[in-house]
Short mmCIF file of C-alpha atoms in Angstrom, two decimals:
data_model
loop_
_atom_site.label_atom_id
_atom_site.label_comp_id
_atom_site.label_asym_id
_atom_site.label_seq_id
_atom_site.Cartn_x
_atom_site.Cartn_y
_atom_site.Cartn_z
CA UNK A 25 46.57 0.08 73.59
CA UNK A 26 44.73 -2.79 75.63
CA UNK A 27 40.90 -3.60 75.53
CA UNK A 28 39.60 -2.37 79.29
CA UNK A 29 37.14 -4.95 80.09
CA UNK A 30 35.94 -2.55 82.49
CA UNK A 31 34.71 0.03 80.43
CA UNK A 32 30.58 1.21 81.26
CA UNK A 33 30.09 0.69 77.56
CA UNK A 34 30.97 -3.51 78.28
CA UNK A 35 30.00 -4.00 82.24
CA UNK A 36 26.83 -2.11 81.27
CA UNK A 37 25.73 -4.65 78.57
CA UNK A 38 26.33 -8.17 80.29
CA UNK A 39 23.80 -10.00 81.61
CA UNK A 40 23.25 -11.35 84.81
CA UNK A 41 26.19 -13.57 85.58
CA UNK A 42 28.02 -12.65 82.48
CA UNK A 43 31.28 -12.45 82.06
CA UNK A 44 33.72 -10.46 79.49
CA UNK A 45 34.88 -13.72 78.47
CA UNK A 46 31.25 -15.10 77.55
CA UNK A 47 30.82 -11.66 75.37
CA UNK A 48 33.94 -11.76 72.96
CA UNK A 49 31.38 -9.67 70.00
CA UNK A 50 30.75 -7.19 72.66
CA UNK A 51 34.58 -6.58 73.23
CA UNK A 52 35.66 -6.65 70.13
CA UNK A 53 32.87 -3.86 69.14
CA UNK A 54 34.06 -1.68 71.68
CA UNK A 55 37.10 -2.26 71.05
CA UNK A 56 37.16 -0.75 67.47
CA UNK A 57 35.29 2.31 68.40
CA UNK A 58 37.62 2.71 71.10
CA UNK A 59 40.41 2.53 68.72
CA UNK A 60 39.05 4.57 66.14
CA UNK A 61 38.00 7.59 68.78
CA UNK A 62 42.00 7.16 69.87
CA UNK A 63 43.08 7.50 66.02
CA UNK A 64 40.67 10.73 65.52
CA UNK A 65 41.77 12.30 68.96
CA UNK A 66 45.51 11.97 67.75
CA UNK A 67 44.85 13.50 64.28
CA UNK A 68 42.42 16.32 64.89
CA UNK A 69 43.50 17.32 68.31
CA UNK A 70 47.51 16.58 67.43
CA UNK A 71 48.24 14.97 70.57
CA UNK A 72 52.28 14.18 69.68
CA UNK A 73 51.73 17.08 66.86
CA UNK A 74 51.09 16.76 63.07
CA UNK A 75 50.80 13.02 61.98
CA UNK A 76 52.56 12.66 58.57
CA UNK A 77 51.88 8.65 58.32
CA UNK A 78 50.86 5.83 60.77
CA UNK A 79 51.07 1.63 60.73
CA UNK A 80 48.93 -0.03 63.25
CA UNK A 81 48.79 -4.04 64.01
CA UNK A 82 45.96 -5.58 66.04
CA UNK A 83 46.55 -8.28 67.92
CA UNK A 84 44.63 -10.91 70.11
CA UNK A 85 46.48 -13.16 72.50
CA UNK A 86 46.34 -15.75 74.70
CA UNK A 87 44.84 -13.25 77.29
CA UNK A 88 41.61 -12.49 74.84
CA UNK A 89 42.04 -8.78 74.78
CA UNK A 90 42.09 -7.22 71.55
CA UNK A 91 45.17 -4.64 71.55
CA UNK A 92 47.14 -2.56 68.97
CA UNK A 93 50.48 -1.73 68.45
CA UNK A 94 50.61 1.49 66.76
CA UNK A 95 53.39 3.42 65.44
CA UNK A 96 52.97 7.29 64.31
CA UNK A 97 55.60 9.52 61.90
CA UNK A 98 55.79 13.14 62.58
CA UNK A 99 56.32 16.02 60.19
CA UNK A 100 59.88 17.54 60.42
CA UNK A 101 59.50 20.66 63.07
CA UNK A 102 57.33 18.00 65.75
CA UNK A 103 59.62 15.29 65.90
CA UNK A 104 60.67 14.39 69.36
CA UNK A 105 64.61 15.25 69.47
CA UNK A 106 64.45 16.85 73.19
CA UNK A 107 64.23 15.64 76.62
CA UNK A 108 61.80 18.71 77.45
CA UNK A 109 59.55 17.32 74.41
CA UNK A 110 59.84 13.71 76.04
CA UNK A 111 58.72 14.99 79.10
CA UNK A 112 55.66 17.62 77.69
CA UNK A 113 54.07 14.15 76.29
CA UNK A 114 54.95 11.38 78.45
CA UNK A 115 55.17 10.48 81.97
CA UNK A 116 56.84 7.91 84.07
CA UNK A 117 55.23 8.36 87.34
CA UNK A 118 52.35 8.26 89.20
CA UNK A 119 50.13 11.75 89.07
CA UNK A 120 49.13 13.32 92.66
CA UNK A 121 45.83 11.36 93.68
CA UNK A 122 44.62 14.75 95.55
CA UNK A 123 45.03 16.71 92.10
CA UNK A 124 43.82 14.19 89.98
CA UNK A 125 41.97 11.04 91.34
CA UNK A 126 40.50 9.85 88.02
CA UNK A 127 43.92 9.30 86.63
CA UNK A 128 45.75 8.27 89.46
CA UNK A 129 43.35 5.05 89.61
CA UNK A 130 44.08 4.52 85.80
CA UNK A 131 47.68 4.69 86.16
CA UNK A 132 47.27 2.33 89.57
CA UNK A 133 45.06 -0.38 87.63
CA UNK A 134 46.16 -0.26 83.97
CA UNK A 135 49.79 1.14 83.97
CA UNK A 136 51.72 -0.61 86.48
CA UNK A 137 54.37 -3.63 85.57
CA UNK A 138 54.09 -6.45 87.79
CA UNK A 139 54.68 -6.51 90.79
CA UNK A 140 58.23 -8.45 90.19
CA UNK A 141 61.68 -9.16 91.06
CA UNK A 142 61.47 -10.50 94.73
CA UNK A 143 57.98 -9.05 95.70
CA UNK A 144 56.97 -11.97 93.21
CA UNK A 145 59.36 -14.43 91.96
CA UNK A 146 56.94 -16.35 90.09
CA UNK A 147 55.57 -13.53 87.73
CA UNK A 148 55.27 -14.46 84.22
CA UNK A 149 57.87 -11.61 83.44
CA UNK A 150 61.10 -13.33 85.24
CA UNK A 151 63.60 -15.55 83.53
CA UNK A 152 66.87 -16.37 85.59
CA UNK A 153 65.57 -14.07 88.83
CA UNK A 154 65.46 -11.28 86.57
CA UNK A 155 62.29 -9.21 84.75
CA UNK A 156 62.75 -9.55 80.92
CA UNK A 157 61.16 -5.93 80.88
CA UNK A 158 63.88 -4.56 83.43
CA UNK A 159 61.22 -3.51 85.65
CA UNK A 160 61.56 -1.96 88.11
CA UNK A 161 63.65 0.70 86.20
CA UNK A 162 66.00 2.64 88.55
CA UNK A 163 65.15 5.52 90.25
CA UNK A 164 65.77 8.89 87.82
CA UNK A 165 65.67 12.74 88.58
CA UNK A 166 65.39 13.86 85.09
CA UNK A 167 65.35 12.13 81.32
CA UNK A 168 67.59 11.74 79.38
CA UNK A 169 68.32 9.62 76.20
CA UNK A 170 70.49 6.70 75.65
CA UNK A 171 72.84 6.28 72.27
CA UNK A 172 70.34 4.18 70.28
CA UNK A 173 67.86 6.70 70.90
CA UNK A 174 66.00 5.27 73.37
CA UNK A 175 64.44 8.09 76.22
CA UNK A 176 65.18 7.24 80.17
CA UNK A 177 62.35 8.47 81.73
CA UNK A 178 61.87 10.12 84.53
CA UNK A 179 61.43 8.02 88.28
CA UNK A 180 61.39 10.54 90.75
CA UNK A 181 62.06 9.15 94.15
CA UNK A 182 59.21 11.16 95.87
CA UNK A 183 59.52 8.60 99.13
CA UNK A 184 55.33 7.82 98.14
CA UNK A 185 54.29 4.30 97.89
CA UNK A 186 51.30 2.45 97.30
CA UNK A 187 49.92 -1.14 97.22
CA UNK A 188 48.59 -3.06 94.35
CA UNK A 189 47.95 -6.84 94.08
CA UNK A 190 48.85 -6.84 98.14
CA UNK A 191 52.42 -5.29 97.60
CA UNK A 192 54.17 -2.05 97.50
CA UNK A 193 55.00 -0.18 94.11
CA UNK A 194 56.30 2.89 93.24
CA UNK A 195 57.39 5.18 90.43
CA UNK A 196 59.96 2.70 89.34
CA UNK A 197 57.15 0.50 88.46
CA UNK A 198 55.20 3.04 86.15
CA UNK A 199 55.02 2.57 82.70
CA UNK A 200 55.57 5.19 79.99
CA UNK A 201 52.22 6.88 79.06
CA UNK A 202 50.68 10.02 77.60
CA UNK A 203 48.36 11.71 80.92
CA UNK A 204 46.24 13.15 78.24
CA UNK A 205 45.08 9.88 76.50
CA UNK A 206 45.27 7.64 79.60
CA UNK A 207 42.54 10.03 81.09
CA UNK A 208 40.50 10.09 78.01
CA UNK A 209 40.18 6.12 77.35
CA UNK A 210 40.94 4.99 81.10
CA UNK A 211 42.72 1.94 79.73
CA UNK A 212 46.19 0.29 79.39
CA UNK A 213 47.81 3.01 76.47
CA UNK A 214 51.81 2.75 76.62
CA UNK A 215 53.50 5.28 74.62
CA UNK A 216 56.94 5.24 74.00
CA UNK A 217 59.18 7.83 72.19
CA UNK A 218 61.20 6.28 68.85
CA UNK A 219 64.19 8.94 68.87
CA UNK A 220 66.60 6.82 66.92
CA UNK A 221 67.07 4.36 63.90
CA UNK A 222 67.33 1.53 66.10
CA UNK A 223 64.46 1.67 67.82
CA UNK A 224 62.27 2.47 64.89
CA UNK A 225 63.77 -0.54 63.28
CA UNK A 226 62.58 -2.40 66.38
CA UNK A 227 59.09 -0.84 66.36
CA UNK A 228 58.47 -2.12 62.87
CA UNK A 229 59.95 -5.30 63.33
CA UNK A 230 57.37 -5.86 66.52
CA UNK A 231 54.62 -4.82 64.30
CA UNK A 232 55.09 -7.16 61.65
CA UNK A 233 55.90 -10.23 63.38
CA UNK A 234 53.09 -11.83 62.95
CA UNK A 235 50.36 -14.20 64.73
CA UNK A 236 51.27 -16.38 67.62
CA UNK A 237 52.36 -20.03 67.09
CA UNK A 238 52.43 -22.80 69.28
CA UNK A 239 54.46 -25.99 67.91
CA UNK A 240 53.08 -28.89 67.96
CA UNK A 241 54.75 -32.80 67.70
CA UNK A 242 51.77 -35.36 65.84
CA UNK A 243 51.74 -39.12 66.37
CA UNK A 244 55.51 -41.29 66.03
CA UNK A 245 58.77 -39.30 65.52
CA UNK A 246 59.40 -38.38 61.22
CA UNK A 247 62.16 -36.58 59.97
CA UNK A 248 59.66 -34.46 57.69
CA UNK A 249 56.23 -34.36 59.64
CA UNK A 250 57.85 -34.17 62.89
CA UNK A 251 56.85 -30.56 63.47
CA UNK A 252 53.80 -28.48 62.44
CA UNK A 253 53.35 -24.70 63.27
CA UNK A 254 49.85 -24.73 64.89
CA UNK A 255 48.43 -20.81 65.38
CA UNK A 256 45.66 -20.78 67.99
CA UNK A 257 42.83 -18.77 67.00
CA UNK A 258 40.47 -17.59 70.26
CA UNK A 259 36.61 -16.22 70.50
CA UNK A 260 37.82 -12.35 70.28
CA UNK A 261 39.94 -12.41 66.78
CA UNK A 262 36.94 -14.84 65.07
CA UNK A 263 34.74 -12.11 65.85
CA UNK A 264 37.12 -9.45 64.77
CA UNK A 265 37.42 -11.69 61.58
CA UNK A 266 33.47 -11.95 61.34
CA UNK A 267 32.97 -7.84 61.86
CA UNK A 268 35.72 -7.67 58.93
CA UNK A 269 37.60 -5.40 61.43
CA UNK A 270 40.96 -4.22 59.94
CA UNK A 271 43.92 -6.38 61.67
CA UNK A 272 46.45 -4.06 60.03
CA UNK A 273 46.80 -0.72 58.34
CA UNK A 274 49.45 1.89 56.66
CA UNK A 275 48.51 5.20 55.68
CA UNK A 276 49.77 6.69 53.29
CA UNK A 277 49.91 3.59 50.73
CA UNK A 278 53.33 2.88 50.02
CA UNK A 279 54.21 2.62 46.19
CA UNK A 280 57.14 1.18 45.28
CA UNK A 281 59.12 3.29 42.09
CA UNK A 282 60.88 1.24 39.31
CA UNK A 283 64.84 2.41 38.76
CA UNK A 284 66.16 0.84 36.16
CA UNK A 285 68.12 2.34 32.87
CA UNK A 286 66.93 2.53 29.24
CA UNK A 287 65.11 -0.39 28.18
CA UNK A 288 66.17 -2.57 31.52
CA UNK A 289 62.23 -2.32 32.63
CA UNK A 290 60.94 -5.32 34.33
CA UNK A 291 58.78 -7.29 31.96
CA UNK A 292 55.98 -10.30 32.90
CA UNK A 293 54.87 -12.95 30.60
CA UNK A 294 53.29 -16.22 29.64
CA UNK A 295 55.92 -18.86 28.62
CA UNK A 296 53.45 -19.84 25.99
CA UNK A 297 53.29 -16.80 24.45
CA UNK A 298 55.26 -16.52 21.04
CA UNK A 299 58.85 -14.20 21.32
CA UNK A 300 57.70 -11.48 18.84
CA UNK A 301 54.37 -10.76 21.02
CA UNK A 302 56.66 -10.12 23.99
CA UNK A 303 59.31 -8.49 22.50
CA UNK A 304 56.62 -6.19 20.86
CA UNK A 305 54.74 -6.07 24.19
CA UNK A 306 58.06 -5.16 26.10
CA UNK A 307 58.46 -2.28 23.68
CA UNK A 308 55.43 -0.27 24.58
CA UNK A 309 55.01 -1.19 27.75
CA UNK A 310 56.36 1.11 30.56
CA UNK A 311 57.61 1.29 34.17
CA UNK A 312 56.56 3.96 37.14
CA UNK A 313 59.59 5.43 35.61
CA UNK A 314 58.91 5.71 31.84
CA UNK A 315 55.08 6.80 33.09
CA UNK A 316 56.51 9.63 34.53
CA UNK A 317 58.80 10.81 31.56
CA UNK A 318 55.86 10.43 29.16
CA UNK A 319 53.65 12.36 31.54
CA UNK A 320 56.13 15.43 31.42
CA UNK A 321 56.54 14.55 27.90
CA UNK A 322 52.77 15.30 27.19
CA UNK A 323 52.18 17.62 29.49
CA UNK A 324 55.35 20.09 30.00
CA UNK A 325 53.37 22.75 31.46
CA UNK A 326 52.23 20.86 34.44
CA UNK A 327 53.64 21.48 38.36
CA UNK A 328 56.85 19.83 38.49
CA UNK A 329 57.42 17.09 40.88
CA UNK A 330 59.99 14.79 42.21
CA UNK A 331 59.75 11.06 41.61
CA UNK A 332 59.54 10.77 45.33
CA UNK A 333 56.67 13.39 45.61
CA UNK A 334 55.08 12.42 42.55
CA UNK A 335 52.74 9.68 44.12
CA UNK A 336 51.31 11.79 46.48
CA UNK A 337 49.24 13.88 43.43
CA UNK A 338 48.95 11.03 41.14
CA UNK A 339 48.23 6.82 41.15
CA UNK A 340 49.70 4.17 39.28
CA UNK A 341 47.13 2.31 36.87
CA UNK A 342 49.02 -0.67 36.47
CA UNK A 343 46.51 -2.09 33.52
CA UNK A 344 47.44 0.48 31.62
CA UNK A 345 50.93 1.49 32.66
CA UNK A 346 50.24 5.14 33.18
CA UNK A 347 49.78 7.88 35.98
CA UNK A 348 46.71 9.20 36.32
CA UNK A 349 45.86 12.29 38.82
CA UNK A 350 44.13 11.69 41.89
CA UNK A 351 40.80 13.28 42.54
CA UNK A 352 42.13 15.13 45.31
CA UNK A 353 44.90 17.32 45.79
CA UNK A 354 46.31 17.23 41.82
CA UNK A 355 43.60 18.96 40.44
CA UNK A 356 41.92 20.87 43.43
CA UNK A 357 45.52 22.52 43.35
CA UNK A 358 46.43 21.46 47.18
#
């Protein structure tokens, strides 16, 4: 999801001869209420169906949009196996501007790729003549799904074209996107379906790659200081840093259970302090594991959970090595 710099709720509040670029707070305000109305519409309303977990990264370039790179797990029955549930949630084409005018013009201005390839050579896209997005895709009567698990969308060759930036594009130039949302936010949302291990290891490799860098060479040539890894921070992200906006989220938390056998329990300590305090230390303390043996142990009438399950009723107190019920769910008897 891209910032739309021409949303009413940003043109509306420049000033005379302003600019997006000379309001980076205002952007980065909308932004975030943008992104949080997107994150509500896709729990309540279950766009894609019942949202088990999510990671999100945000992200401000070069350009000096804010966007975010989301990625959304599914309970078991809604996960997208099909090509009819690829097609009920996203589209590859460009909707019928008689029976829908608002989102035809979305998918025109925010949704298109390029122009490239030889309508325009020099587009910041090509390497070596060719897009490094494969756009345009080939024309495609129906979807179907590659071995890694990656959906071929639909192209229909319906014989209409239309012109953008001066040249003509068509359905092979359409990015994937969800009618639904792209109508609701009028602004670049591309959603793409993870069907495989592949590409999920992709997704999350995307997401946590990181800040831009831009390498820079200082002053005469040295073997050690020859390079430094400069990252460019621009107007949007300080604001986003000032507003304490999140830049990155996972929900659930993730907790991370000990395995170990009897006694092999990871133990920290000072060097300086003496071996009988640690080895009397090591003795008592205990592990996610032990904490969960000596909860059963105290209290055997209790629900019975998995080790897997059992952080989802209960939190690790790492002070005091033990689980301790969470307000919510545990004891309310969810």
């Amino acid at each position: 999801m891209i910032a739309n710099p021409k949303w009413s709720k940003i043109s509306s509040a420049l000033l005379p001869h302003q600019t997006t670029v000379d309001r980076p707070d205002l952007v980065a305000r909308v932004f975030e209420l943008k992104r949080k109305a997107l994150m509500k519409e896709i729990d309540k309303n279950k766009v894609f169906g019942q949202k088990v977990a999510h990671v999100y990264t945000i992200e401000l370039q070069k350009c000096g949009l804010p966007h975010m790179h989301v990625l959304f797990f599914l309970i078991g029955q809604d996960k997208i196996r099909t090509c009819a549930q690829v097609d009920k949630l996203v589209c590859a084409e460009f909707p019928n501007p008689e029976d829908d005018p608002e989102l035809f013009e979305t998918v025109k201005s925010c949704m298109l790729h390029g122009p490239c390839g030889v309508r325009n050579p020099h587009s910041t896209c090509m390497e070596n003549g060719k897009c490094t997005k494969r756009y345009p895709r080939a024309f495609s009567e129906t979807t179907t799904m590659d071995e890694n698990g990656y959906p071929i969308y639909c192209h229909r060759n319906d014989g209409k074209v239309y012109i953008v930036r001066g040249q003509e594009v068509d359905n092979r130039d359409v990015m994937p996107y969800n009618p639904h949302l792209s109508k609701m936010f009028n602004c670049h949302i591309n959603v793409e379906v993870c069907a495989g291990r592949r590409c999920v290891k992709y997704i999350h490799k995307y997401i946590y790659k990181g800040h831009d860098q831009a390498t820079m060479v200082l002053g005469l040539v040295n073997e050690i200081k020859q390079y430094l890894d400069g990252r460019y921070i621009e107007p949007p992200e300080a604001v986003w840093q000032i507003f304490r906006h999140h830049m990155h989220e996972e929900v659930p938390t993730v907790t991370r259970l000990a395995l170990h056998l009897s006694g092999m329990h990871r133990v920290n300590y000072n060097p300086r302090e003496s071996l009988e305090d640690i080895i009397a230390r090591a003795a008592i303390e205990k592990s996610t594991l032990t904490g969960l043996f000596s909860w059963y142990a105290s209290n055997p009438d209790s629900t019975t959970f998995t080790y897997q399950e059992f952080p989802q009723y209960f939190v690790w107190d790492k002070k005091n090595n033990v689980w301790t019920p969470r307000k919510s769910g545990y004891e309310s008897g969810e």
